[in-house]
Amino acid sequence: MSPNGIHPLLAERFSPCRFDPSAVVDDHALGLLLEAARWAPSAGNSQPWSFFIGRPREPDHDRVLPHLAPSSARWATDAGLLVVTLTRRHIDDTSLLYSEFAEYDLGQAVAHMTFQAQAMGLASHQFRAFDLEGLTKELDPNPGWVIVSMVAVGKAAGGPPKARARRSVAHLRSAPWSPAE
Ligand SMILES: Cc1cc2nc3c(=O)[nH]c(=O)nc-3n(C[C@H](O)[C@H](O)[C@H](O)COP(=O)(O)O)c2cc1C
């Protein structure tokens, strides 16, 4: 167990701002990351997720790179793997929701993927700093599907930042409702 009592996989995870450009995410590792996402729970087992994958020197990587914001390009470019996450928000080209929980379920699948990465000695940095409109034009997802986020996965170069802040456990249990009379 870690000093704060939670599982080391959770305690040791952090979002690196530097990746080792020489570290490869091979086919076996990639398969396990997707397998982990695949086994995430979802509302009604609807599995409203999809992943567009690119690794350095692959054509799909080149399709994604130009759409990174400068702030994320600084570190995401060196990661061994870039994952674009998509969810099925609507039923085809209607305005009907495919699932009330589509984004929630995608987030959980991504969490599974990132902890599988952590268990394999890889780090993940999820991010929104990219040109959503430009990337959507580039990938042209099927009707009803939308790009939500990206994840850079690879070998972290360096450790976590010294100061990492979180709200207290007490705060988790108190904030958004009034105390009972
Ligand atoms: C949906 C989502 C979007 C994020 N977008 C960005 C981003 O655009 N740029 C960035 O540097 N980090 C981004 N992050 C990473 C968070 O800033 C980071 O997880 C948070 O500061 C906590 O740090 P830690 O992951 O190292 O514990 C994002 C994380 C999530 C889950």
PDB file of C-alpha atoms and ligand atoms in Angstrom:
ATOM      1  CA  MET A   1       0.000   0.000   0.000  1.00  0.00           C
ATOM      2  CA  SER A   2       1.041   3.603  -0.539  1.00  0.00           C
ATOM      3  CA  PRO A   3       1.558   6.195   2.231  1.00  0.00           C
ATOM      4  CA  ASN A   4      -2.014   7.485   1.844  1.00  0.00           C
ATOM      5  CA  GLY A   5      -3.402   3.947   1.999  1.00  0.00           C
ATOM      6  CA  ILE A   6      -4.786   3.629  -1.518  1.00  0.00           C
ATOM      7  CA  HIS A   7      -3.556   1.141  -4.087  1.00  0.00           C
ATOM      8  CA  PRO A   8      -0.143   2.053  -5.554  1.00  0.00           C
ATOM      9  CA  LEU A   9      -1.610   2.052  -9.069  1.00  0.00           C
ATOM     10  CA  LEU A  10      -3.857   4.923  -8.014  1.00  0.00           C
ATOM     11  CA  ALA A  11      -1.372   6.666  -5.738  1.00  0.00           C
ATOM     12  CA  GLU A  12       1.497   6.624  -8.227  1.00  0.00           C
ATOM     13  CA  ARG A  13      -0.473   7.769 -11.259  1.00  0.00           C
ATOM     14  CA  PHE A  14       0.163  11.278 -12.494  1.00  0.00           C
ATOM     15  CA  SER A  15      -0.140  13.083 -15.822  1.00  0.00           C
ATOM     16  CA  PRO A  16       3.414  13.569 -17.109  1.00  0.00           C
ATOM     17  CA  CYS A  17       4.402  16.691 -18.999  1.00  0.00           C
ATOM     18  CA  ARG A  18       7.368  14.899 -20.552  1.00  0.00           C
ATOM     19  CA  PHE A  19       7.465  11.535 -22.349  1.00  0.00           C
ATOM     20  CA  ASP A  20      10.486   9.508 -23.425  1.00  0.00           C
ATOM     21  CA  PRO A  21      10.474   9.780 -27.243  1.00  0.00           C
ATOM     22  CA  SER A  22      12.453   6.542 -27.573  1.00  0.00           C
ATOM     23  CA  ALA A  23       9.873   4.402 -25.722  1.00  0.00           C
ATOM     24  CA  VAL A  24       7.577   2.416 -28.003  1.00  0.00           C
ATOM     25  CA  VAL A  25       4.051   1.218 -27.196  1.00  0.00           C
ATOM     26  CA  ASP A  26       4.095  -2.088 -29.064  1.00  0.00           C
ATOM     27  CA  ASP A  27       1.141  -3.981 -30.526  1.00  0.00           C
ATOM     28  CA  HIS A  28       0.861  -6.231 -27.488  1.00  0.00           C
ATOM     29  CA  ALA A  29       0.696  -3.285 -25.071  1.00  0.00           C
ATOM     30  CA  LEU A  30      -1.777  -1.459 -27.303  1.00  0.00           C
ATOM     31  CA  GLY A  31      -3.974  -4.566 -27.441  1.00  0.00           C
ATOM     32  CA  LEU A  32      -4.034  -4.760 -23.637  1.00  0.00           C
ATOM     33  CA  LEU A  33      -4.953  -1.076 -23.294  1.00  0.00           C
ATOM     34  CA  LEU A  34      -7.915  -1.565 -25.613  1.00  0.00           C
ATOM     35  CA  GLU A  35      -8.861  -4.818 -23.914  1.00  0.00           C
ATOM     36  CA  ALA A  36      -8.957  -2.992 -20.564  1.00  0.00           C
ATOM     37  CA  ALA A  37     -11.229  -0.301 -21.994  1.00  0.00           C
ATOM     38  CA  ARG A  38     -13.411  -2.980 -23.564  1.00  0.00           C
ATOM     39  CA  TRP A  39     -14.195  -4.543 -20.189  1.00  0.00           C
ATOM     40  CA  ALA A  40     -15.350  -1.308 -18.541  1.00  0.00           C
ATOM     41  CA  PRO A  41     -18.919  -1.240 -17.244  1.00  0.00           C
ATOM     42  CA  SER A  42     -21.476   0.891 -19.084  1.00  0.00           C
ATOM     43  CA  ALA A  43     -25.141   1.734 -18.717  1.00  0.00           C
ATOM     44  CA  GLY A  44     -27.158  -1.144 -20.179  1.00  0.00           C
ATOM     45  CA  ASN A  45     -23.840  -2.516 -21.500  1.00  0.00           C
ATOM     46  CA  SER A  46     -24.203   0.077 -24.257  1.00  0.00           C
ATOM     47  CA  GLN A  47     -20.392   0.494 -24.646  1.00  0.00           C
ATOM     48  CA  PRO A  48     -20.670   3.977 -26.194  1.00  0.00           C
ATOM     49  CA  TRP A  49     -16.945   4.394 -26.867  1.00  0.00           C
ATOM     50  CA  SER A  50     -14.500   4.249 -29.701  1.00  0.00           C
ATOM     51  CA  PHE A  51     -10.788   5.062 -29.986  1.00  0.00           C
ATOM     52  CA  PHE A  52      -8.760   6.437 -32.860  1.00  0.00           C
ATOM     53  CA  ILE A  53      -5.167   5.342 -32.397  1.00  0.00           C
ATOM     54  CA  GLY A  54      -1.902   6.736 -33.703  1.00  0.00           C
ATOM     55  CA  ARG A  55       1.709   5.934 -32.875  1.00  0.00           C
ATOM     56  CA  PRO A  56       4.784   7.857 -34.055  1.00  0.00           C
ATOM     57  CA  ARG A  57       5.652   7.130 -37.683  1.00  0.00           C
ATOM     58  CA  GLU A  58       2.151   5.758 -38.388  1.00  0.00           C
ATOM     59  CA  PRO A  59      -0.008   7.651 -40.889  1.00  0.00           C
ATOM     60  CA  ASP A  60      -2.832   8.012 -38.338  1.00  0.00           C
ATOM     61  CA  HIS A  61      -0.423   9.769 -35.941  1.00  0.00           C
ATOM     62  CA  ASP A  62       0.299  12.304 -38.681  1.00  0.00           C
ATOM     63  CA  ARG A  63      -3.436  12.931 -39.055  1.00  0.00           C
ATOM     64  CA  VAL A  64      -3.753  13.882 -35.381  1.00  0.00           C
ATOM     65  CA  LEU A  65      -0.541  15.845 -34.708  1.00  0.00           C
ATOM     66  CA  PRO A  66      -1.446  19.026 -36.642  1.00  0.00           C
ATOM     67  CA  HIS A  67      -4.542  19.443 -34.462  1.00  0.00           C
ATOM     68  CA  LEU A  68      -2.745  19.477 -31.099  1.00  0.00           C
ATOM     69  CA  ALA A  69      -2.707  22.836 -29.315  1.00  0.00           C
ATOM     70  CA  PRO A  70       0.795  24.208 -28.725  1.00  0.00           C
ATOM     71  CA  SER A  71       0.394  23.543 -24.969  1.00  0.00           C
ATOM     72  CA  SER A  72      -0.145  19.792 -25.466  1.00  0.00           C
ATOM     73  CA  ALA A  73       2.081  19.380 -28.551  1.00  0.00           C
ATOM     74  CA  ARG A  74       5.062  20.150 -26.278  1.00  0.00           C
ATOM     75  CA  TRP A  75       4.730  16.755 -24.548  1.00  0.00           C
ATOM     76  CA  ALA A  76       2.093  14.701 -26.418  1.00  0.00           C
ATOM     77  CA  THR A  77       4.192  14.546 -29.580  1.00  0.00           C
ATOM     78  CA  ASP A  78       6.821  12.454 -27.763  1.00  0.00           C
ATOM     79  CA  ALA A  79       4.343   9.936 -26.316  1.00  0.00           C
ATOM     80  CA  GLY A  80       4.452   6.420 -27.752  1.00  0.00           C
ATOM     81  CA  LEU A  81       0.716   6.470 -28.372  1.00  0.00           C
ATOM     82  CA  LEU A  82      -2.006   9.040 -28.981  1.00  0.00           C
ATOM     83  CA  VAL A  83      -5.606   8.016 -28.407  1.00  0.00           C
ATOM     84  CA  VAL A  84      -8.539  10.118 -29.572  1.00  0.00           C
ATOM     85  CA  THR A  85     -11.594   9.185 -27.518  1.00  0.00           C
ATOM     86  CA  LEU A  86     -15.076   9.264 -29.012  1.00  0.00           C
ATOM     87  CA  THR A  87     -18.495   8.642 -27.597  1.00  0.00           C
ATOM     88  CA  ARG A  88     -21.793   7.802 -29.204  1.00  0.00           C
ATOM     89  CA  ARG A  89     -23.835  10.801 -28.051  1.00  0.00           C
ATOM     90  CA  HIS A  90     -26.814  10.563 -30.408  1.00  0.00           C
ATOM     91  CA  ILE A  91     -28.617   7.917 -32.406  1.00  0.00           C
ATOM     92  CA  ASP A  92     -27.265   8.342 -35.923  1.00  0.00           C
ATOM     93  CA  ASP A  93     -28.072  11.838 -37.213  1.00  0.00           C
ATOM     94  CA  THR A  94     -31.069  12.414 -34.933  1.00  0.00           C
ATOM     95  CA  SER A  95     -31.095  14.558 -31.785  1.00  0.00           C
ATOM     96  CA  LEU A  96     -32.102  11.516 -29.681  1.00  0.00           C
ATOM     97  CA  LEU A  97     -29.559  10.598 -27.027  1.00  0.00           C
ATOM     98  CA  TYR A  98     -27.977   7.183 -27.594  1.00  0.00           C
ATOM     99  CA  SER A  99     -27.418   6.918 -23.847  1.00  0.00           C
ATOM    100  CA  GLU A 100     -27.908   9.327 -20.970  1.00  0.00           C
ATOM    101  CA  PHE A 101     -24.542   8.058 -19.707  1.00  0.00           C
ATOM    102  CA  ALA A 102     -22.469   8.110 -22.901  1.00  0.00           C
ATOM    103  CA  GLU A 103     -19.771  10.543 -21.659  1.00  0.00           C
ATOM    104  CA  TYR A 104     -19.793   8.975 -18.196  1.00  0.00           C
ATOM    105  CA  ASP A 105     -19.210   5.525 -19.665  1.00  0.00           C
ATOM    106  CA  LEU A 106     -16.471   6.739 -22.005  1.00  0.00           C
ATOM    107  CA  GLY A 107     -14.688   8.319 -19.037  1.00  0.00           C
ATOM    108  CA  GLN A 108     -14.814   5.052 -17.186  1.00  0.00           C
ATOM    109  CA  ALA A 109     -13.439   3.124 -20.161  1.00  0.00           C
ATOM    110  CA  VAL A 110     -10.593   5.647 -20.392  1.00  0.00           C
ATOM    111  CA  ALA A 111      -9.930   5.203 -16.664  1.00  0.00           C
ATOM    112  CA  HIS A 112      -9.649   1.446 -17.217  1.00  0.00           C
ATOM    113  CA  MET A 113      -7.236   2.079 -20.073  1.00  0.00           C
ATOM    114  CA  THR A 114      -5.065   4.445 -18.059  1.00  0.00           C
ATOM    115  CA  PHE A 115      -4.808   2.110 -15.067  1.00  0.00           C
ATOM    116  CA  GLN A 116      -3.930  -0.800 -17.348  1.00  0.00           C
ATOM    117  CA  ALA A 117      -1.213   1.465 -18.757  1.00  0.00           C
ATOM    118  CA  GLN A 118      -0.018   2.270 -15.249  1.00  0.00           C
ATOM    119  CA  ALA A 119       0.115  -1.457 -14.403  1.00  0.00           C
ATOM    120  CA  MET A 120       2.354  -1.966 -17.456  1.00  0.00           C
ATOM    121  CA  GLY A 121       4.765   0.804 -16.453  1.00  0.00           C
ATOM    122  CA  LEU A 122       3.272   3.336 -18.852  1.00  0.00           C
ATOM    123  CA  ALA A 123       1.908   6.749 -17.923  1.00  0.00           C
ATOM    124  CA  SER A 124      -1.071   8.603 -19.395  1.00  0.00           C
ATOM    125  CA  HIS A 125      -1.944  12.249 -19.791  1.00  0.00           C
ATOM    126  CA  GLN A 126      -5.537  12.933 -20.778  1.00  0.00           C
ATOM    127  CA  PHE A 127      -6.169  16.268 -22.460  1.00  0.00           C
ATOM    128  CA  ARG A 128      -8.563  18.584 -24.224  1.00  0.00           C
ATOM    129  CA  ALA A 129      -5.959  20.968 -25.616  1.00  0.00           C
ATOM    130  CA  PHE A 130      -6.527  20.271 -29.304  1.00  0.00           C
ATOM    131  CA  ASP A 131      -8.553  21.768 -32.142  1.00  0.00           C
ATOM    132  CA  LEU A 132     -11.811  19.859 -31.756  1.00  0.00           C
ATOM    133  CA  GLU A 133     -13.375  21.273 -34.895  1.00  0.00           C
ATOM    134  CA  GLY A 134     -10.302  20.607 -37.028  1.00  0.00           C
ATOM    135  CA  LEU A 135      -9.822  17.083 -35.700  1.00  0.00           C
ATOM    136  CA  THR A 136     -13.524  16.327 -36.200  1.00  0.00           C
ATOM    137  CA  LYS A 137     -13.212  17.435 -39.834  1.00  0.00           C
ATOM    138  CA  GLU A 138     -10.106  15.275 -40.229  1.00  0.00           C
ATOM    139  CA  LEU A 139     -11.524  12.075 -38.697  1.00  0.00           C
ATOM    140  CA  ASP A 140     -15.117  12.622 -39.842  1.00  0.00           C
ATOM    141  CA  PRO A 141     -16.740  10.298 -37.258  1.00  0.00           C
ATOM    142  CA  ASN A 142     -19.992   8.514 -38.095  1.00  0.00           C
ATOM    143  CA  PRO A 143     -23.273  10.348 -37.372  1.00  0.00           C
ATOM    144  CA  GLY A 144     -24.035  10.401 -33.639  1.00  0.00           C
ATOM    145  CA  TRP A 145     -20.377  10.011 -32.664  1.00  0.00           C
ATOM    146  CA  VAL A 146     -18.325  12.890 -31.235  1.00  0.00           C
ATOM    147  CA  ILE A 147     -14.710  13.346 -30.232  1.00  0.00           C
ATOM    148  CA  VAL A 148     -14.446  14.035 -26.493  1.00  0.00           C
ATOM    149  CA  SER A 149     -10.790  14.016 -25.444  1.00  0.00           C
ATOM    150  CA  MET A 150      -7.331  12.700 -26.149  1.00  0.00           C
ATOM    151  CA  VAL A 151      -4.896  10.580 -24.155  1.00  0.00           C
ATOM    152  CA  ALA A 152      -1.127  10.516 -24.561  1.00  0.00           C
ATOM    153  CA  VAL A 153       0.354   7.235 -23.331  1.00  0.00           C
ATOM    154  CA  GLY A 154       4.019   6.382 -22.987  1.00  0.00           C
ATOM    155  CA  LYS A 155       7.022   6.211 -20.708  1.00  0.00           C
ATOM    156  CA  ALA A 156       7.112   9.221 -18.422  1.00  0.00           C
ATOM    157  CA  ALA A 157      10.382  11.143 -18.566  1.00  0.00           C
ATOM    158  CA  GLY A 158      10.775  12.347 -15.005  1.00  0.00           C
ATOM    159  CA  GLY A 159       8.551  12.078 -11.970  1.00  0.00           C
ATOM    160  CA  PRO A 160       5.418  13.856 -10.780  1.00  0.00           C
ATOM    161  CA  PRO A 161       5.442  17.564  -9.947  1.00  0.00           C
ATOM    162  CA  LYS A 162       6.318  18.283  -6.310  1.00  0.00           C
ATOM    163  CA  ALA A 163       3.033  19.959  -5.414  1.00  0.00           C
ATOM    164  CA  ARG A 164      -0.128  18.082  -6.332  1.00  0.00           C
ATOM    165  CA  ALA A 165      -3.290  19.454  -4.772  1.00  0.00           C
ATOM    166  CA  ARG A 166      -6.660  17.816  -4.153  1.00  0.00           C
ATOM    167  CA  ARG A 167      -9.741  18.778  -2.182  1.00  0.00           C
ATOM    168  CA  SER A 168     -10.065  16.965   1.149  1.00  0.00           C
ATOM    169  CA  VAL A 169     -12.092  13.786   1.687  1.00  0.00           C
ATOM    170  CA  ALA A 170     -14.339  15.820   4.029  1.00  0.00           C
ATOM    171  CA  HIS A 171     -15.019  18.208   1.149  1.00  0.00           C
ATOM    172  CA  LEU A 172     -16.063  15.285  -1.071  1.00  0.00           C
ATOM    173  CA  ARG A 173     -18.848  14.514   1.375  1.00  0.00           C
ATOM    174  CA  SER A 174     -20.042  18.022   2.105  1.00  0.00           C
ATOM    175  CA  ALA A 175     -20.164  20.390  -0.814  1.00  0.00           C
ATOM    176  CA  PRO A 176     -23.279  20.409  -2.934  1.00  0.00           C
ATOM    177  CA  TRP A 177     -26.229  19.828  -0.605  1.00  0.00           C
ATOM    178  CA  SER A 178     -27.631  21.300   2.589  1.00  0.00           C
ATOM    179  CA  PRO A 179     -27.071  19.460   5.894  1.00  0.00           C
ATOM    180  CA  ALA A 180     -30.085  17.486   7.200  1.00  0.00           C
ATOM    181  CA  GLU A 181     -32.107  19.290   9.916  1.00  0.00           C
TER     182      GLU A 181
HETATM  183  C1  LIG B   1     -10.991  15.380 -19.443  1.00  0.00           C
HETATM  184  C2  LIG B   1      -9.612  15.903 -19.091  1.00  0.00           C
HETATM  185  C3  LIG B   1      -9.091  16.956 -19.817  1.00  0.00           C
HETATM  186  C4  LIG B   1      -7.799  17.409 -19.530  1.00  0.00           C
HETATM  187  N1  LIG B   1      -7.257  18.393 -20.323  1.00  0.00           N
HETATM  188  C5  LIG B   1      -5.956  18.743 -20.143  1.00  0.00           C
HETATM  189  C6  LIG B   1      -5.333  19.652 -21.044  1.00  0.00           C
HETATM  190  O1  LIG B   1      -5.921  20.131 -22.001  1.00  0.00           O
HETATM  191  N2  LIG B   1      -4.019  19.965 -20.830  1.00  0.00           N
HETATM  192  C7  LIG B   1      -3.298  19.420 -19.790  1.00  0.00           C
HETATM  193  O2  LIG B   1      -2.108  19.712 -19.648  1.00  0.00           O
HETATM  194  N3  LIG B   1      -3.875  18.536 -18.935  1.00  0.00           N
HETATM  195  C8  LIG B   1      -5.176  18.177 -19.081  1.00  0.00           C
HETATM  196  N4  LIG B   1      -5.754  17.264 -18.244  1.00  0.00           N
HETATM  197  C9  LIG B   1      -4.957  16.692 -17.125  1.00  0.00           C
HETATM  198  C10 LIG B   1      -5.343  17.348 -15.810  1.00  0.00           C
HETATM  199  O3  LIG B   1      -4.903  18.691 -15.791  1.00  0.00           O
HETATM  200  C11 LIG B   1      -4.738  16.545 -14.645  1.00  0.00           C
HETATM  201  O4  LIG B   1      -5.297  15.257 -14.634  1.00  0.00           O
HETATM  202  C12 LIG B   1      -4.977  17.235 -13.307  1.00  0.00           C
HETATM  203  O5  LIG B   1      -4.290  18.463 -13.223  1.00  0.00           O
HETATM  204  C13 LIG B   1      -4.521  16.387 -12.135  1.00  0.00           C
HETATM  205  O6  LIG B   1      -3.166  16.036 -12.288  1.00  0.00           O
HETATM  206  P1  LIG B   1      -2.700  14.517 -12.241  1.00  0.00           P
HETATM  207  O7  LIG B   1      -3.419  13.779 -13.355  1.00  0.00           O
HETATM  208  O8  LIG B   1      -1.217  14.551 -12.465  1.00  0.00           O
HETATM  209  O9  LIG B   1      -3.090  13.978 -10.912  1.00  0.00           O
HETATM  210  C14 LIG B   1      -7.045  16.820 -18.476  1.00  0.00           C
HETATM  211  C15 LIG B   1      -7.596  15.766 -17.749  1.00  0.00           C
HETATM  212  C16 LIG B   1      -8.854  15.299 -18.052  1.00  0.00           C
HETATM  213  C17 LIG B   1      -9.418  14.128 -17.266  1.00  0.00           C
END
